[in-house]
């Protein structure tokens, strides 16, 4: 394993961690072990702090592959709370609206989910990294400033209802780059004649990389320790 020449690593990003935090830790551990000041490390697709799951991290020359990974199909398992909305469409902000759910049935949910399969238009959340005049949308939203984001076209390949428990549903979503599952939760709630927000999210697949293929954070040191031997051996061979 040669981090400088380039490696592609698969991690299960922990809940509440930012994507940047995981990248920073990987970069720091590699730099310290190899005793180098700088090494390129980047991720191939942001995950919100309130989400966990597959995150692809590239090092060295492999960072050139990041864009190709970003365009690969993603799969998520999402848990939605029906009957309540939040400004961020997830648990980051407090509930700002309560709606009836008595009319919602399992059959009704399955019918509505089917309406989202295919090419759809989606307005991103205002609490997102989308840029408006060079600023992130969430900068406006967190200051209480009104922002208007344009709808973007994306593709939902599959939606499957995994669990139905009155006002809580769990779904599996296979989708294209640029899909905000939080926004999908909002739209599903509206389509059900109610409201909804995201209370749980796991990215289970990116392309062919599945969650079971991923390393846990506590395996980073073990990974780097093994790589150190490889790096040293490579230097010895050069001599």
Short mmCIF file of C-alpha atoms in Angstrom, two decimals:
data_model
loop_
_atom_site.label_atom_id
_atom_site.label_comp_id
_atom_site.label_asym_id
_atom_site.label_seq_id
_atom_site.Cartn_x
_atom_site.Cartn_y
_atom_site.Cartn_z
CA UNK A 1 0.00 0.00 0.00
CA UNK A 2 1.46 3.34 -1.07
CA UNK A 3 -0.39 6.44 0.13
CA UNK A 4 1.80 8.81 -1.85
CA UNK A 5 1.31 7.06 -5.17
CA UNK A 6 -2.38 6.85 -4.34
CA UNK A 7 -4.82 4.65 -2.44
CA UNK A 8 -8.61 4.44 -2.42
CA UNK A 9 -9.96 3.76 1.06
CA UNK A 10 -13.49 2.92 2.12
CA UNK A 11 -14.74 4.10 5.51
CA UNK A 12 -17.97 3.95 7.47
CA UNK A 13 -18.30 7.59 8.51
CA UNK A 14 -19.50 7.80 12.11
CA UNK A 15 -22.72 9.55 13.03
CA UNK A 16 -22.23 13.23 14.06
CA UNK A 17 -18.84 13.46 12.34
CA UNK A 18 -18.39 15.91 9.50
CA UNK A 19 -16.91 14.56 6.28
CA UNK A 20 -14.01 16.98 6.74
CA UNK A 21 -13.24 15.57 10.19
CA UNK A 22 -12.81 12.06 8.81
CA UNK A 23 -10.57 13.31 5.99
CA UNK A 24 -8.50 15.37 8.43
CA UNK A 25 -7.93 12.42 10.76
CA UNK A 26 -6.87 10.13 7.89
CA UNK A 27 -4.52 12.80 6.53
CA UNK A 28 -3.01 13.51 9.95
CA UNK A 29 -2.41 9.85 10.82
CA UNK A 30 -0.77 9.15 7.46
CA UNK A 31 1.43 12.27 7.67
CA UNK A 32 2.61 11.46 11.17
CA UNK A 33 3.39 7.83 10.46
CA UNK A 34 5.21 8.52 7.21
CA UNK A 35 6.85 11.64 8.65
CA UNK A 36 5.82 13.87 5.80
CA UNK A 37 4.31 17.35 6.07
CA UNK A 38 1.83 17.24 3.23
CA UNK A 39 -0.17 14.59 1.42
CA UNK A 40 -3.26 14.98 -0.71
CA UNK A 41 -6.35 13.43 0.86
CA UNK A 42 -9.94 14.01 -0.21
CA UNK A 43 -13.38 12.42 -0.11
CA UNK A 44 -15.69 11.51 -2.96
CA UNK A 45 -19.01 12.81 -1.71
CA UNK A 46 -20.09 14.68 1.42
CA UNK A 47 -22.21 13.07 4.12
CA UNK A 48 -24.06 15.29 6.60
CA UNK A 49 -23.02 15.02 10.28
CA UNK A 50 -26.43 13.44 11.00
CA UNK A 51 -25.74 10.65 8.48
CA UNK A 52 -23.37 7.70 8.59
CA UNK A 53 -22.17 5.16 6.08
CA UNK A 54 -19.98 4.72 3.02
CA UNK A 55 -17.37 7.39 2.43
CA UNK A 56 -14.66 6.94 -0.17
CA UNK A 57 -11.37 8.64 0.67
CA UNK A 58 -8.55 8.99 -1.85
CA UNK A 59 -4.90 9.76 -1.14
CA UNK A 60 -1.99 11.00 -3.22
CA UNK A 61 -2.38 10.67 -6.97
CA UNK A 62 -5.64 8.72 -6.49
CA UNK A 63 -7.36 12.02 -5.65
CA UNK A 64 -7.70 12.40 -9.43
CA UNK A 65 -10.32 9.62 -9.23
CA UNK A 66 -12.60 11.57 -6.89
CA UNK A 67 -14.80 13.05 -9.59
CA UNK A 68 -15.47 9.64 -11.15
CA UNK A 69 -16.60 8.29 -7.77
CA UNK A 70 -18.87 11.29 -7.22
CA UNK A 71 -20.87 10.45 -10.33
CA UNK A 72 -21.54 6.87 -9.29
CA UNK A 73 -24.97 5.75 -8.09
CA UNK A 74 -25.63 6.04 -4.35
CA UNK A 75 -27.86 3.91 -2.13
CA UNK A 76 -29.32 5.08 1.19
CA UNK A 77 -31.53 3.75 3.95
CA UNK A 78 -33.54 6.67 5.34
CA UNK A 79 -35.91 6.93 8.29
CA UNK A 80 -38.63 9.57 8.05
CA UNK A 81 -40.83 11.05 10.75
CA UNK A 82 -44.23 11.81 9.24
CA UNK A 83 -46.49 14.58 10.46
CA UNK A 84 -43.79 17.09 11.40
CA UNK A 85 -41.40 19.38 9.52
CA UNK A 86 -38.20 21.26 10.35
CA UNK A 87 -36.47 24.13 8.48
CA UNK A 88 -33.47 21.89 7.68
CA UNK A 89 -35.67 18.88 6.79
CA UNK A 90 -33.81 16.81 9.41
CA UNK A 91 -33.01 16.87 13.15
CA UNK A 92 -30.51 19.73 12.91
CA UNK A 93 -33.30 22.24 13.60
CA UNK A 94 -36.42 22.23 15.77
CA UNK A 95 -39.88 21.18 14.54
CA UNK A 96 -41.68 24.15 12.99
CA UNK A 97 -44.89 22.49 11.82
CA UNK A 98 -47.18 19.63 12.81
CA UNK A 99 -49.57 17.96 10.36
CA UNK A 100 -52.20 15.19 10.42
CA UNK A 101 -51.18 11.60 9.68
CA UNK A 102 -54.42 9.74 10.39
CA UNK A 103 -55.22 9.50 6.69
CA UNK A 104 -51.87 7.91 5.77
CA UNK A 105 -51.78 4.17 5.10
CA UNK A 106 -49.05 1.74 4.07
CA UNK A 107 -50.66 1.44 0.64
CA UNK A 108 -50.78 5.22 0.34
CA UNK A 109 -47.09 5.50 1.21
CA UNK A 110 -46.14 2.89 -1.39
CA UNK A 111 -48.19 4.69 -4.05
CA UNK A 112 -46.56 8.03 -3.27
CA UNK A 113 -43.05 6.57 -3.25
CA UNK A 114 -43.62 5.22 -6.75
CA UNK A 115 -44.27 8.77 -7.96
CA UNK A 116 -40.66 9.71 -7.24
CA UNK A 117 -39.02 6.99 -9.35
CA UNK A 118 -37.36 8.31 -12.51
CA UNK A 119 -36.20 11.79 -13.48
CA UNK A 120 -37.48 14.40 -11.02
CA UNK A 121 -36.99 18.05 -10.15
CA UNK A 122 -35.79 18.72 -6.61
CA UNK A 123 -35.27 22.01 -4.78
CA UNK A 124 -32.21 21.63 -2.50
CA UNK A 125 -32.53 22.42 1.22
CA UNK A 126 -31.67 25.97 2.25
CA UNK A 127 -29.54 24.32 4.94
CA UNK A 128 -27.09 23.00 2.36
CA UNK A 129 -23.73 23.77 0.79
CA UNK A 130 -25.29 25.03 -2.45
CA UNK A 131 -23.75 28.36 -3.43
CA UNK A 132 -25.63 31.64 -3.88
CA UNK A 133 -23.52 34.56 -5.07
CA UNK A 134 -20.43 32.81 -3.80
CA UNK A 135 -21.84 32.05 -0.35
CA UNK A 136 -23.14 28.74 1.01
CA UNK A 137 -26.92 28.58 1.34
CA UNK A 138 -26.65 27.48 4.97
CA UNK A 139 -24.85 30.74 5.81
CA UNK A 140 -27.99 32.65 4.80
CA UNK A 141 -30.36 30.16 6.46
CA UNK A 142 -28.56 30.17 9.83
CA UNK A 143 -28.74 33.96 9.92
CA UNK A 144 -32.47 33.88 9.22
CA UNK A 145 -32.09 35.40 5.74
CA UNK A 146 -34.48 34.34 2.99
CA UNK A 147 -32.92 32.42 0.13
CA UNK A 148 -34.38 30.94 -3.03
CA UNK A 149 -32.78 27.88 -4.60
CA UNK A 150 -33.60 26.61 -8.07
CA UNK A 151 -34.84 23.09 -8.67
CA UNK A 152 -32.31 20.63 -10.08
CA UNK A 153 -32.95 17.56 -12.18
CA UNK A 154 -31.86 14.23 -10.74
CA UNK A 155 -32.70 10.56 -11.08
CA UNK A 156 -34.22 8.20 -8.53
CA UNK A 157 -33.61 4.64 -9.74
CA UNK A 158 -35.38 2.82 -6.93
CA UNK A 159 -37.43 3.51 -3.81
CA UNK A 160 -38.49 0.67 -1.55
CA UNK A 161 -40.56 0.83 1.63
CA UNK A 162 -38.68 -1.23 4.21
CA UNK A 163 -40.73 -0.49 7.33
CA UNK A 164 -44.05 1.19 8.08
CA UNK A 165 -44.97 2.10 11.65
CA UNK A 166 -47.79 4.63 11.65
CA UNK A 167 -45.94 7.98 11.60
CA UNK A 168 -42.44 6.56 11.00
CA UNK A 169 -41.29 4.93 7.76
CA UNK A 170 -37.96 3.51 6.62
CA UNK A 171 -37.10 3.52 2.92
CA UNK A 172 -34.27 2.40 0.65
CA UNK A 173 -33.31 4.88 -2.06
CA UNK A 174 -31.03 4.35 -5.06
CA UNK A 175 -30.26 7.67 -6.70
CA UNK A 176 -27.94 9.84 -8.76
CA UNK A 177 -25.36 12.41 -7.70
CA UNK A 178 -26.81 15.56 -6.22
CA UNK A 179 -29.81 13.98 -4.52
CA UNK A 180 -30.66 15.41 -1.11
CA UNK A 181 -32.44 12.73 0.89
CA UNK A 182 -33.56 15.44 3.31
CA UNK A 183 -35.33 17.22 0.46
CA UNK A 184 -36.81 13.91 -0.68
CA UNK A 185 -38.26 13.47 2.83
CA UNK A 186 -39.84 16.93 2.59
CA UNK A 187 -41.36 16.14 -0.80
CA UNK A 188 -42.68 12.74 0.30
CA UNK A 189 -44.38 14.38 3.29
CA UNK A 190 -46.03 16.96 1.06
CA UNK A 191 -47.13 14.30 -1.43
CA UNK A 192 -48.77 12.41 1.44
CA UNK A 193 -50.81 15.49 2.32
CA UNK A 194 -48.86 15.94 5.53
CA UNK A 195 -45.27 16.79 6.40
CA UNK A 196 -42.08 14.84 7.04
CA UNK A 197 -38.46 15.20 8.02
CA UNK A 198 -35.42 12.95 8.12
CA UNK A 199 -34.54 11.36 11.47
CA UNK A 200 -31.99 8.77 10.30
CA UNK A 201 -29.77 8.24 7.26
CA UNK A 202 -27.18 5.64 6.29
CA UNK A 203 -25.38 5.59 2.94
CA UNK A 204 -25.15 1.88 2.23
CA UNK A 205 -23.50 1.94 -1.19
CA UNK A 206 -21.48 4.10 -3.60
CA UNK A 207 -21.12 2.40 -6.98
CA UNK A 208 -19.97 -1.13 -6.16
CA UNK A 209 -18.66 -0.19 -2.70
CA UNK A 210 -21.00 -1.42 0.03
CA UNK A 211 -21.11 -0.68 3.74
CA UNK A 212 -19.75 -4.13 4.59
CA UNK A 213 -16.62 -3.28 2.54
CA UNK A 214 -15.80 -0.30 4.73
CA UNK A 215 -13.28 0.18 7.50
CA UNK A 216 -14.24 1.57 10.89
CA UNK A 217 -12.51 4.69 12.21
CA UNK A 218 -10.68 2.72 14.90
CA UNK A 219 -8.93 0.73 12.15
CA UNK A 220 -7.13 3.77 10.73
CA UNK A 221 -4.00 3.33 12.85
CA UNK A 222 -3.80 -0.37 12.01
CA UNK A 223 -4.09 0.45 8.33
CA UNK A 224 -1.40 3.12 8.50
CA UNK A 225 0.96 0.92 10.54
CA UNK A 226 0.89 -1.74 7.85
CA UNK A 227 1.45 0.87 5.18
CA UNK A 228 4.52 2.25 6.93
CA UNK A 229 6.31 -1.06 6.42
CA UNK A 230 5.38 -1.00 2.76
CA UNK A 231 6.61 2.57 2.35
CA UNK A 232 9.93 1.76 4.07
CA UNK A 233 10.36 -1.38 2.00
CA UNK A 234 9.78 0.64 -1.15
CA UNK A 235 12.50 3.10 -0.12
CA UNK A 236 14.92 0.24 0.61
CA UNK A 237 14.28 -1.23 -2.83
CA UNK A 238 15.04 2.12 -4.45
CA UNK A 239 18.43 2.18 -2.68
#
